CSV table of C-alpha atoms and ligand atoms in Angstrom, one decimal:
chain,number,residue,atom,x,y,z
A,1,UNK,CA,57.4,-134.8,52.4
A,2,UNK,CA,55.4,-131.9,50.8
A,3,UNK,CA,57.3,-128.5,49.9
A,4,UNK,CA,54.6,-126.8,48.3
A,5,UNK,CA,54.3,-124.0,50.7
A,6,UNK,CA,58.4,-123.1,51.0
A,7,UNK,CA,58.3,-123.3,47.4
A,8,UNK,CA,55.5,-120.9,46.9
A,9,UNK,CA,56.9,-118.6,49.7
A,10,UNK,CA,61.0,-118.8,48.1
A,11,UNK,CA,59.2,-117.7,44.5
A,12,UNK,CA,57.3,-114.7,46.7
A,13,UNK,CA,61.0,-114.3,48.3
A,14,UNK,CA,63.2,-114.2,44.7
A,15,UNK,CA,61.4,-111.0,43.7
A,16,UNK,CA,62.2,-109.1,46.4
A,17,UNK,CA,65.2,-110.4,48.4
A,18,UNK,CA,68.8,-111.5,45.9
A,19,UNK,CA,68.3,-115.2,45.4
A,20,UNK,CA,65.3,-115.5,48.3
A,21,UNK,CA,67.3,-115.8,50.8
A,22,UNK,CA,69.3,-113.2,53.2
A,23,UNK,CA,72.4,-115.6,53.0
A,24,UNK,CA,73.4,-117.8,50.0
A,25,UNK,CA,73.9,-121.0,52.0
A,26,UNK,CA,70.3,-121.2,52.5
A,27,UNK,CA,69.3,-121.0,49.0
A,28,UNK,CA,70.2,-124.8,48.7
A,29,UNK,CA,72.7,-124.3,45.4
A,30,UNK,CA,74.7,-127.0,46.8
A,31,UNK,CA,72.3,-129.8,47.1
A,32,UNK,CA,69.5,-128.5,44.7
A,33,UNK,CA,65.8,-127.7,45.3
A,34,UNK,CA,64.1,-125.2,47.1
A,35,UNK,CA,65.1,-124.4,50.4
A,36,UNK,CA,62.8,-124.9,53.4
A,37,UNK,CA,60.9,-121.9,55.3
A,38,UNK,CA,60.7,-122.4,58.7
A,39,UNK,CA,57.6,-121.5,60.7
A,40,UNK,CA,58.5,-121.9,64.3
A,41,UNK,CA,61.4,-124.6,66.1
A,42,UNK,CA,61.4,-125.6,69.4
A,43,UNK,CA,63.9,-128.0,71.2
A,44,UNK,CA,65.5,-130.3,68.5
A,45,UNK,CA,62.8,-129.6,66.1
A,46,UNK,CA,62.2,-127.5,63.6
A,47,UNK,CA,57.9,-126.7,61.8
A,48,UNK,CA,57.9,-125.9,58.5
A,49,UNK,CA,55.2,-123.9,56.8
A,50,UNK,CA,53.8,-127.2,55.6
A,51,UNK,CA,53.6,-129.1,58.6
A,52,UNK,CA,56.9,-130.8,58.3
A,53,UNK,CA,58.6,-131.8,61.7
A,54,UNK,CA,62.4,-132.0,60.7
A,55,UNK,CA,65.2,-132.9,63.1
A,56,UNK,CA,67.6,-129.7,63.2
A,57,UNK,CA,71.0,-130.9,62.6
A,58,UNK,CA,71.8,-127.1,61.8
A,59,UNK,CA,70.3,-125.2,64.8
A,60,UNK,CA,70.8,-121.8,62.7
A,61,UNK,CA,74.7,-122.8,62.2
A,62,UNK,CA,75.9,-123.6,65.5
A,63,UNK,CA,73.9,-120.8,68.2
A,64,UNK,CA,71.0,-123.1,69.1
A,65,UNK,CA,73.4,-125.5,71.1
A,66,UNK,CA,70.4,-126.1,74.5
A,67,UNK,CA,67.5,-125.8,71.6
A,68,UNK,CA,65.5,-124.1,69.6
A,69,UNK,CA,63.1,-121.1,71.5
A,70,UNK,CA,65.3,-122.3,74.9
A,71,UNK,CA,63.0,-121.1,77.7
A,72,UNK,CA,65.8,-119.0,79.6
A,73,UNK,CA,66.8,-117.6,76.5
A,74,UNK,CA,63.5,-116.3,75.6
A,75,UNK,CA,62.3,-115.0,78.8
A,76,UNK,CA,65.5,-113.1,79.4
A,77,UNK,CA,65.1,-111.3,75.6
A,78,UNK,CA,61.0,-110.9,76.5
A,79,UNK,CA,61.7,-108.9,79.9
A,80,UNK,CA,64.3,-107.0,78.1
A,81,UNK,CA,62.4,-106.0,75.0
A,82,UNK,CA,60.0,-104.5,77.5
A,83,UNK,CA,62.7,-101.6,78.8
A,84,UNK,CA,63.2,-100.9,75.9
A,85,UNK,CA,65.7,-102.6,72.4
A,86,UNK,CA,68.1,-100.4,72.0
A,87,UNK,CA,70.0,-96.6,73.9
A,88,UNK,CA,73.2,-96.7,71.9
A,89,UNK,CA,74.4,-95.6,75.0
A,90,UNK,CA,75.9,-98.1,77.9
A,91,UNK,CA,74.2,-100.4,79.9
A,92,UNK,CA,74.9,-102.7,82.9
A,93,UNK,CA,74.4,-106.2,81.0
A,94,UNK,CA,77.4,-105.9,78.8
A,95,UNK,CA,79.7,-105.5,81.5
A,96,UNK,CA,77.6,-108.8,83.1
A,97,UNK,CA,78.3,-110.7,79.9
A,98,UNK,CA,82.2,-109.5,79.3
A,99,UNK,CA,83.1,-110.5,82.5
A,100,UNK,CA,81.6,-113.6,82.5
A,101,UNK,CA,83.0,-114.2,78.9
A,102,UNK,CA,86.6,-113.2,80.4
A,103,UNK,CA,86.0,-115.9,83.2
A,104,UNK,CA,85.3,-119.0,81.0
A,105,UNK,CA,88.0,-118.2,78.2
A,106,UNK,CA,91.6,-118.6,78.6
A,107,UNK,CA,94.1,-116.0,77.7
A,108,UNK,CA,91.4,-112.7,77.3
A,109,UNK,CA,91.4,-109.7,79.8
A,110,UNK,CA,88.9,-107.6,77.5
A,111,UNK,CA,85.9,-108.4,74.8
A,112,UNK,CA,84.4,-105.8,72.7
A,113,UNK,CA,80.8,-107.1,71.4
A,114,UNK,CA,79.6,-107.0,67.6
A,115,UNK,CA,76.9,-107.9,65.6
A,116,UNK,CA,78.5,-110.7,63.9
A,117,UNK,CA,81.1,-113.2,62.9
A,118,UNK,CA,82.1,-111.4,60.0
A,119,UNK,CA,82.5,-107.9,62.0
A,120,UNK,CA,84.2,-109.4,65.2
A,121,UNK,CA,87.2,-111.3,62.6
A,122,UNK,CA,87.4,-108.2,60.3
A,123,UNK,CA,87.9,-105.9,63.8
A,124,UNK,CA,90.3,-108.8,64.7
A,125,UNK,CA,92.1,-108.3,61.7
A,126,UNK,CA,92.4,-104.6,62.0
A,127,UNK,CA,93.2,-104.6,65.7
A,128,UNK,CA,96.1,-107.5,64.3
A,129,UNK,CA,97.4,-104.8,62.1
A,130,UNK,CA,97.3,-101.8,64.2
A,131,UNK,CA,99.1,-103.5,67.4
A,132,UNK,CA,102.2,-104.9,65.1
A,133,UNK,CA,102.4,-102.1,62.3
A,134,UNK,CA,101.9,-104.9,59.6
A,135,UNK,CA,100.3,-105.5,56.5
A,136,UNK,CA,99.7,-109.2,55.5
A,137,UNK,CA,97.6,-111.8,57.2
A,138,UNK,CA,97.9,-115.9,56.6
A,139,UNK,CA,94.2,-117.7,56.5
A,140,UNK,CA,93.8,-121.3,55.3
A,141,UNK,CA,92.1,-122.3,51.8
A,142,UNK,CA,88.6,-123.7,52.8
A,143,UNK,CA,88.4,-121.5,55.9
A,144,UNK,CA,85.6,-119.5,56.4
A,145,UNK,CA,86.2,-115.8,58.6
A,146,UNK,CA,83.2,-114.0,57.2
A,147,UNK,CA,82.6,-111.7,54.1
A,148,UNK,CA,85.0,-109.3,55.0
A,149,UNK,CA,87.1,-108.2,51.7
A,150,UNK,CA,90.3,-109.6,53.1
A,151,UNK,CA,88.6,-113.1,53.6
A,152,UNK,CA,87.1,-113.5,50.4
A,153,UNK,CA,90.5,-114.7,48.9
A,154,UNK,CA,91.2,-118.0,47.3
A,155,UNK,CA,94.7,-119.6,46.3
A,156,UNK,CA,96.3,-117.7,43.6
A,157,UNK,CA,97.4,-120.0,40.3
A,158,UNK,CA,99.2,-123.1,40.8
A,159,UNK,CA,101.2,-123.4,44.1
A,160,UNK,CA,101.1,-119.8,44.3
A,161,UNK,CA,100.2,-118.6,47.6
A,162,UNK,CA,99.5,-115.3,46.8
A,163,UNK,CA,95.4,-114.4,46.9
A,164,UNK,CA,93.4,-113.1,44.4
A,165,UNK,CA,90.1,-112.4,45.2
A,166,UNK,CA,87.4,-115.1,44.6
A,167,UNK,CA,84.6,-112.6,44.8
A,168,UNK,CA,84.4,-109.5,42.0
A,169,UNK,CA,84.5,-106.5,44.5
A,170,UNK,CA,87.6,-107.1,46.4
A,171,UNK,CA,90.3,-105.0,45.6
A,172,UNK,CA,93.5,-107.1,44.1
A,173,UNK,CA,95.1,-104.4,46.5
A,174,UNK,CA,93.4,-105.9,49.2
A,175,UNK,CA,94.3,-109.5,48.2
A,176,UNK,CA,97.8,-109.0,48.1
A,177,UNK,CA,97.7,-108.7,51.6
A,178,UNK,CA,96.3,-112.0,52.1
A,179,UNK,CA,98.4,-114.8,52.3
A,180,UNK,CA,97.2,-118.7,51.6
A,181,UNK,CA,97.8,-121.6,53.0
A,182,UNK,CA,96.7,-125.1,53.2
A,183,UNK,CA,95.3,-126.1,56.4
A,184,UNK,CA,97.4,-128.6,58.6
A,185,UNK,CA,100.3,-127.7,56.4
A,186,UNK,CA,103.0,-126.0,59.1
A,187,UNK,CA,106.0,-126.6,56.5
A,188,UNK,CA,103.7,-124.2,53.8
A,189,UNK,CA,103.1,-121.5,56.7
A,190,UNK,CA,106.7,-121.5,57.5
A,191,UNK,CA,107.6,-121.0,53.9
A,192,UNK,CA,105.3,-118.1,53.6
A,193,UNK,CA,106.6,-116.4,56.5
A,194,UNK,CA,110.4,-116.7,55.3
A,195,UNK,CA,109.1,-115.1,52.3
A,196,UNK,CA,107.5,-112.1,53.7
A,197,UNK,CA,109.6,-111.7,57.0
A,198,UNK,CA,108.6,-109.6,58.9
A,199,UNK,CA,105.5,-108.2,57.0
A,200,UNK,CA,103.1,-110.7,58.5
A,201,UNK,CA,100.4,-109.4,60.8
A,202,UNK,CA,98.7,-112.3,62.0
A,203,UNK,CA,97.8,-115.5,61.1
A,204,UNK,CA,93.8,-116.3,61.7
A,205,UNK,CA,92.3,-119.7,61.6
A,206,UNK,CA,89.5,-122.2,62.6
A,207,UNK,CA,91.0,-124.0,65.3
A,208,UNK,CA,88.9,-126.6,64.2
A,209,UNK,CA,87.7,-126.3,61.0
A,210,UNK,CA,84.1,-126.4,60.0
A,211,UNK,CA,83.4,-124.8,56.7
A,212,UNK,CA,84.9,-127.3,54.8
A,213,UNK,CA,83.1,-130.0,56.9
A,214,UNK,CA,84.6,-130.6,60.4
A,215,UNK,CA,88.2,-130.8,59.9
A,216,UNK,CA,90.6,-131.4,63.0
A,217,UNK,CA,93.5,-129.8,63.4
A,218,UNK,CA,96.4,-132.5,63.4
A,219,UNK,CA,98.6,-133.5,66.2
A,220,UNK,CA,101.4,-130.9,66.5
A,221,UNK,CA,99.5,-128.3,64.2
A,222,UNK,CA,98.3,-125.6,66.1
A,223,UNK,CA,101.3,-125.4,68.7
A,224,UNK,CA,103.4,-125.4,65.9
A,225,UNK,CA,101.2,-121.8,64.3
A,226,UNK,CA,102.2,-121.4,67.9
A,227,UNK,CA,106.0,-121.5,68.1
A,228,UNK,CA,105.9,-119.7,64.7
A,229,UNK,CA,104.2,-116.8,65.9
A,230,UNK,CA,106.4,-116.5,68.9
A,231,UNK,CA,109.4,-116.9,67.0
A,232,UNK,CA,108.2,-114.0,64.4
A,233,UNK,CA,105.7,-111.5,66.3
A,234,UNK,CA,102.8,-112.5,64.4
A,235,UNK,CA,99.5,-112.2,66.5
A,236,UNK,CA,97.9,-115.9,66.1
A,237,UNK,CA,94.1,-115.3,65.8
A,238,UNK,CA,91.2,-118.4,66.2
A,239,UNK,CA,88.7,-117.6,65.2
A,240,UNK,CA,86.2,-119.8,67.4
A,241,UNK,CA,83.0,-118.3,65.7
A,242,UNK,CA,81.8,-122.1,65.5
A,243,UNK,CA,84.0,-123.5,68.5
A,244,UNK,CA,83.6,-120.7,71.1
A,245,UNK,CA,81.1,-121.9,73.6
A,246,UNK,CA,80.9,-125.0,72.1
A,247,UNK,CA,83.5,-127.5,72.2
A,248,UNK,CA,84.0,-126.0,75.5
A,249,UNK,CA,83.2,-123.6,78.6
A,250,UNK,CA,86.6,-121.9,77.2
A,251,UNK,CA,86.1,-122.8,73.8
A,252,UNK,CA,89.1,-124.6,71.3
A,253,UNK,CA,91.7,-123.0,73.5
A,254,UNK,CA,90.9,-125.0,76.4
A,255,UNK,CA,89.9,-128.1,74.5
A,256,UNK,CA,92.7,-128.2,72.1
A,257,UNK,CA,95.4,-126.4,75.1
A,258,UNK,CA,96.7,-124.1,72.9
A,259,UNK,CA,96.8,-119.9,73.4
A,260,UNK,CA,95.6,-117.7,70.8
A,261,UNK,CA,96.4,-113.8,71.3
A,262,UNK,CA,93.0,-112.8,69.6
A,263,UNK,CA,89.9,-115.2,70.0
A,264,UNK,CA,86.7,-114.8,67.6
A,265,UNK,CA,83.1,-115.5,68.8
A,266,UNK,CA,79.9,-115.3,67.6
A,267,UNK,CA,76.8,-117.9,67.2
A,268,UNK,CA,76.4,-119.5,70.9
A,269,UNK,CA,77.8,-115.7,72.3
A,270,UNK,CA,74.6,-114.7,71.5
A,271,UNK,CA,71.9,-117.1,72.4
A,272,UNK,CA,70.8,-117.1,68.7
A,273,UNK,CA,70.3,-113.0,68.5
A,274,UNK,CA,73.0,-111.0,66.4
A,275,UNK,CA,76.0,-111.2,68.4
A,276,UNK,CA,79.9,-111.5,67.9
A,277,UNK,CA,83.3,-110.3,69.6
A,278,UNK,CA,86.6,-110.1,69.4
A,279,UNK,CA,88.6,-110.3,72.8
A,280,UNK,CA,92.4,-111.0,73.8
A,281,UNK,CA,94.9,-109.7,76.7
A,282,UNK,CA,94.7,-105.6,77.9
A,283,UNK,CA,97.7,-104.9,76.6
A,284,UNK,CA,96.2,-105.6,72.7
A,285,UNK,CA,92.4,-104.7,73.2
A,286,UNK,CA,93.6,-101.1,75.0
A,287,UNK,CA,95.1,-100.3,71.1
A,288,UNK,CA,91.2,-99.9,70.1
A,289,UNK,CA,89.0,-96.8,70.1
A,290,UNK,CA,88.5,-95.3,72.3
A,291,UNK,CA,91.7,-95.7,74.1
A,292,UNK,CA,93.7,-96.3,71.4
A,293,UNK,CA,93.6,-95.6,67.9
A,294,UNK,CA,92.5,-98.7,66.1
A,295,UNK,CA,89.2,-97.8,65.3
A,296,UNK,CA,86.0,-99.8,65.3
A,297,UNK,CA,82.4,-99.2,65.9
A,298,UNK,CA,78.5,-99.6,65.9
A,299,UNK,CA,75.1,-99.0,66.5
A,300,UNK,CA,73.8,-101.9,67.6
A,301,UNK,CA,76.8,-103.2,69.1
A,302,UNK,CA,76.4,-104.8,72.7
A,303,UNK,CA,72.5,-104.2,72.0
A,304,UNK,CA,70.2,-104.9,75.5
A,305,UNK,CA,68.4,-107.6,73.9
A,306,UNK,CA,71.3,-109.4,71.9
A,307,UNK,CA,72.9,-109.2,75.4
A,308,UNK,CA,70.3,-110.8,77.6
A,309,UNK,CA,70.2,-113.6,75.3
A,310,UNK,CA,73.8,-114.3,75.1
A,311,UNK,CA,74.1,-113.9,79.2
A,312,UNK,CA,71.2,-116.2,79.6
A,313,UNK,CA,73.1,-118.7,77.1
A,314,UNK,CA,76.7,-118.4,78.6
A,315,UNK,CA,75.1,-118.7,82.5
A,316,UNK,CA,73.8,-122.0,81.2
A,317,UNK,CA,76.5,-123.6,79.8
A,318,UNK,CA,79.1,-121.9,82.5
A,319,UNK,CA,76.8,-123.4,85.4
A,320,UNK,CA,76.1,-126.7,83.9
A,321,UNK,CA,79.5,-127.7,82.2
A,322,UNK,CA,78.3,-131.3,81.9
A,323,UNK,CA,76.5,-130.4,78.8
A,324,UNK,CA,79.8,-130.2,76.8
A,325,UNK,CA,80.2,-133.6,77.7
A,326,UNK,CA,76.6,-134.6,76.5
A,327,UNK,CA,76.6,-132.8,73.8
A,328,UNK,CA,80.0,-134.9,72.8
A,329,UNK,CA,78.8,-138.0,74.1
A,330,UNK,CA,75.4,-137.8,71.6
A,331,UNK,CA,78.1,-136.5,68.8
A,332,UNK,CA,79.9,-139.8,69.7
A,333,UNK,CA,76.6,-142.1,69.7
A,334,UNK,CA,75.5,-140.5,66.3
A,335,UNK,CA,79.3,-140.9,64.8
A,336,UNK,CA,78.7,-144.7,65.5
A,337,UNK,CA,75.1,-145.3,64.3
A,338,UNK,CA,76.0,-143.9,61.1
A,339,UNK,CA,79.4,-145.4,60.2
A,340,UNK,CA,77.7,-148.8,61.0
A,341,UNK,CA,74.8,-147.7,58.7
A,342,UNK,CA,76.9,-146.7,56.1
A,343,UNK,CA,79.6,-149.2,56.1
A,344,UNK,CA,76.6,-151.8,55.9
A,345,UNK,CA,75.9,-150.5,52.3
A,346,UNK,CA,79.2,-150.1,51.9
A,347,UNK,CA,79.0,-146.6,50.9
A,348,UNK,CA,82.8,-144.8,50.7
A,349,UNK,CA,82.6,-142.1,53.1
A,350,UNK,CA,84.9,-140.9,55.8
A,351,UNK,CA,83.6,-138.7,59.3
A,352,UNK,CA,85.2,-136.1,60.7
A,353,UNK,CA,84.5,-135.2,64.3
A,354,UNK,CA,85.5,-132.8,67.3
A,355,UNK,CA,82.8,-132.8,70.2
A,356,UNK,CA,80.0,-131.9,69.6
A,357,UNK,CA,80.5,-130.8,65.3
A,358,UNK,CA,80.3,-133.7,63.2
A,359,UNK,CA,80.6,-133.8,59.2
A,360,UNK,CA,80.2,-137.2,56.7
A,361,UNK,CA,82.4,-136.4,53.7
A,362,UNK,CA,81.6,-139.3,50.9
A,363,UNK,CA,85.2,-139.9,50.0
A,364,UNK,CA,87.9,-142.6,50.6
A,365,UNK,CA,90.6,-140.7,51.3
A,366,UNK,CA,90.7,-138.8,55.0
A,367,UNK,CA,89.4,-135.6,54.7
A,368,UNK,CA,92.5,-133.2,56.3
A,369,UNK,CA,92.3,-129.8,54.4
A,370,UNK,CA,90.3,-128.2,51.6
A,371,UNK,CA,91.7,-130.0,48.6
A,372,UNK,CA,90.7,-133.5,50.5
A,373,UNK,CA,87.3,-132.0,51.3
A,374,UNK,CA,86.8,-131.4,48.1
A,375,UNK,CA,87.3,-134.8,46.6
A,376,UNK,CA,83.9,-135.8,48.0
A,377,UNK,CA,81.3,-137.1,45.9
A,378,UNK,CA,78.8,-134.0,45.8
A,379,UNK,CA,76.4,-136.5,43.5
A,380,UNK,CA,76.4,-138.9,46.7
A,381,UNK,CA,75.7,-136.0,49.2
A,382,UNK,CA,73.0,-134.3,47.5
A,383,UNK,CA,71.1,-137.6,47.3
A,384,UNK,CA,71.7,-138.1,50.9
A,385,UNK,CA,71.0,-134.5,51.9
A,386,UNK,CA,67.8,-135.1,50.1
A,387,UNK,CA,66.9,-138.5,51.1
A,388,UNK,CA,67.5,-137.4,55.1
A,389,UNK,CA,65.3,-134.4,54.1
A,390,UNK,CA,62.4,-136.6,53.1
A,391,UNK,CA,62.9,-138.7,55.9
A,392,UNK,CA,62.6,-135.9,58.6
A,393,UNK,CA,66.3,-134.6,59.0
A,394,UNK,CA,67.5,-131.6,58.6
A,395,UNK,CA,71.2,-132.1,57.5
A,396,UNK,CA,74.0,-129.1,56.1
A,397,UNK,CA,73.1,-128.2,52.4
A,398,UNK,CA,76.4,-128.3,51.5
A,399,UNK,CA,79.4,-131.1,51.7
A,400,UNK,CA,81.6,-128.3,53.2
A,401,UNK,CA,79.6,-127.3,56.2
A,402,UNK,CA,79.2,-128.8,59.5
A,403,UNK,CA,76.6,-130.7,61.6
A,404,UNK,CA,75.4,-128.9,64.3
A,405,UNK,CA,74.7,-130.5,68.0
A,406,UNK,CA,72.4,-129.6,70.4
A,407,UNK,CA,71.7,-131.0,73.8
A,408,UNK,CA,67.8,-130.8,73.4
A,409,UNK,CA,68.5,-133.8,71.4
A,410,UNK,CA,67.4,-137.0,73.0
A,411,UNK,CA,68.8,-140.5,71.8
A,412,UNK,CA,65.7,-141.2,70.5
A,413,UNK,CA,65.9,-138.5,67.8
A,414,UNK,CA,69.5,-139.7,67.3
A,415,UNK,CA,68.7,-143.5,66.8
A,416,UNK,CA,65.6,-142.0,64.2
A,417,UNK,CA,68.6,-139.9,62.1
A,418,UNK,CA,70.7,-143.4,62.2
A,419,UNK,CA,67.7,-145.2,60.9
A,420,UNK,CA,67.1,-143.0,58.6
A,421,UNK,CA,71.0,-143.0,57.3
A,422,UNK,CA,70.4,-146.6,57.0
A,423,UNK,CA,67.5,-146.3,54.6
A,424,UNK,CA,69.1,-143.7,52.6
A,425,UNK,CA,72.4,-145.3,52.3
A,426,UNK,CA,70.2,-148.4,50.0
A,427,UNK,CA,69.1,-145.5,47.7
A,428,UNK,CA,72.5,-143.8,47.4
A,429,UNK,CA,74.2,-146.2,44.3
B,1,KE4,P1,78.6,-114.5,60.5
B,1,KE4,O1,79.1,-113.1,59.9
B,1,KE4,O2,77.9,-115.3,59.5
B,1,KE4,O3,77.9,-114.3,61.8
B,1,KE4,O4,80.0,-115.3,60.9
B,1,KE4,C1,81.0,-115.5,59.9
B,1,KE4,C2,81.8,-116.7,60.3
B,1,KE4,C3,83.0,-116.5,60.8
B,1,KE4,N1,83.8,-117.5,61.2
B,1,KE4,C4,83.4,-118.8,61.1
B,1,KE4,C5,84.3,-119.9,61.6
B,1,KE4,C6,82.1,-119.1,60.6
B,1,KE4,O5,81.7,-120.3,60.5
B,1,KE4,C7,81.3,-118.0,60.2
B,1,KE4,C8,79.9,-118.2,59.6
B,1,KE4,N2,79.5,-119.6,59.4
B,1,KE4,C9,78.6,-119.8,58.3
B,1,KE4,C10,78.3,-121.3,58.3
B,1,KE4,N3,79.4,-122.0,57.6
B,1,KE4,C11,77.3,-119.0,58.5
B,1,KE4,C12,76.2,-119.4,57.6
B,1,KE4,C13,75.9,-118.4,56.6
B,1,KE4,O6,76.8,-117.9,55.9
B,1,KE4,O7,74.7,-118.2,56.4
């Protein structure tokens, strides 16, 4: 495949933009290279500016779940953008998409729209804090909420489970607030608890991991952050940035049965435009602004076009739940061809899946938390990453992300990625 153009573009983009790119996990650090600029994408494919056809295994981190330029999608935000982008005043679509949000997840009365991930798990957060009058949150090493100070927090030295930050810029006031643990570790969480009784706000978490790769929770985890938040009034957030509208109509709660008080969402909320939210039951939501005094704001929150895009997305998938069970089914399919590819060229390598995320860690070991993630051969992936690129597939540039489903797939694209994987996987050793 020829680069020449992306390469010529990502110098132009370095002397103007921090590293090229508007988000560091598109820089390709991870895997090496320059990274690919896209011209246009449609369906399961994306164009790049030299021509390349490359089959989206990303789908812009999770949103583009029915495809790339999705008809509905776009003519919703087209008529839209012609009434005008933004008031900063109310309008009648976000009450259209709150209550439908509120009728496909479980356990939320109220949803208040942001512009992002990272703003709907920080509001989360504070709205966390404000409700129980405490300090301290729990996340899990390896999970990903965001760039919000309190998130950007890795385990302290040793065993400790006290943060310190692991980005210059956040306070060490800040990460003393933030607690570590090790995901599907429930003895750990319970021993941080007894240590701070009763100074513990919440506990936030990927219900199923995916920015470590995919990582499941295991049997037993999550109802027992459950119990433990029952037993301890601590608010038990999910953050379902990745899962919401994805794994199912209602998201990890429904999938996985278990009840979050605060749910995350951001990605497929908004059709591929800058949406998140943060929602959970009245009695919690009523504590923010302006009703009550847990502040949070912003401009372009619930903007008309951002809206119409999400609604459009979110009437899809709530009037055509099969596609959750396509989208796993294809998930499934791929899972197969490649473990049958790989295992052919014997190439150690373990693959995590939950619907329709999917993520091939090349280690021996299961891959259950971030330590176990991390014992992946990055050599391995970046030659894989690289060999899939040159064979027309657009994989994560990075061993700790996820692979990204979307229905506009057909089998045909999936039985060209396994056929790739099985020419790759002769090149990887
Ligand atoms: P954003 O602020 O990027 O919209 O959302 C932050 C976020 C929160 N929670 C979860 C579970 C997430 O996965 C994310 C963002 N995901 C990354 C991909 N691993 C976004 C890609 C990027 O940073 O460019």
């Amino acid at each position: 495949m020829i680069y020449q153009r992306s390469s010529a573009l990502f110098a132009a983009a370095q002397k103007v933009i921090p590293g090229g790119v508007n988000s560091p996990v598109r820089a390709f650090k991870a895997v090496g290279g320059d990274p690919i600029f896209v011209k246009e994408a449609k369906g399961a494919y994306l164009y790049d500016e030299d021509g390349n056809r490359l089959i989206d295994y990303i789908n812009s981190w999770g949103p583009m779940i029915l495809g790339h330029a999705h008809p509905p999608v776009v003519d919703a935000v087209v008529e839209k953008t012609k009434k005008g982008t933004s008031f900063g005043m109310p309008t009648e679509i976000e009450t259209q998409i709150a209550e439908l949000a509120v009728s496909m997840v479980p356990n939320i009365d109220k949803i208040r729209f942001v512009n992002s991930g990272t703003e709907a798990c920080m509001s989360a957060v504070r709205l966390a804090r404000g409700y129980t009058g405490k300090d301290k949150i729990i996340k899990f090493a390896g999970c990903y909420h965001g760039h919000s100070d309190s998130f950007l927090i890795q385990a302290g030295s040793g065993a400790v489970t006290f943060g310190s930050p692991n980005s210059p810029g956040v306070t060490k006031g800040t990460a003393q607030d933030t607690l570590l643990a090790r995901y599907n570790d429930l003895d750990q969480v319970e021993e941080i608890i007894e240590s701070n009784k009763n100074e513990i706000a919440c506990i936030i978490i990927e219900p199923v991991a995916g920015n470590m790769g995919c990582i499941p929770p295991i049997k037993g985890f999550l109802q027992g952050l459950r119990a433990l938040c029952d037993t301890h009034g601590i608010l038990l957030i999910f953050d379902e940035v990745m899962t919401g509208f994805r794994l199912a109509k209602g998201g990890a709660q429904e999938l996985l049965g278990v009840d979050a008080d605060i749910v995350t969402f951001g990605k497929v909320i908004g059709g591929g435009l800058p949406v998140g939210a943060f929602a959970a039951r009245e009695e919690i939501m009523n504590h923010l602004a302006p009703l009550g005094p847990v502040y949070q704001a912003g401009t372009l929150s619930g903007n008309p076009l951002a809206m119409a895009a999400g609604l459009a997305m979110l009437n899809e998938l709530n009037n055509t739940p099969e596609i959750f069970k396509s989208l796993a089914e294809k998930t499934e399919y791929l899972h197969e061809g490649i473990e049958k590819a790989l295992l052919h060229h014997n190439v150690t390598h373990t693959i995590n899946r939950v619907g329709s995320m999917i993520s091939v860690h090349f280690a021996k070991d299961e891959v259950v938390d971030f330590d176990t993630a991390a014992n992946g051969n990055n050599d391995t992936f970046k030659k894989f990453f690289h060999g899939m690129l040159d064979h027309g597939i657009y994989i994560a540039p990075s061993a700790f992300e996820t692979w990204f489903i979307t229905d506009a797939l057909t089998y045909e694209d999936l039985d060209e990625t396994i056929a790739a994987v099985n020419t790759v996987s002769s090149t990887l050793f």
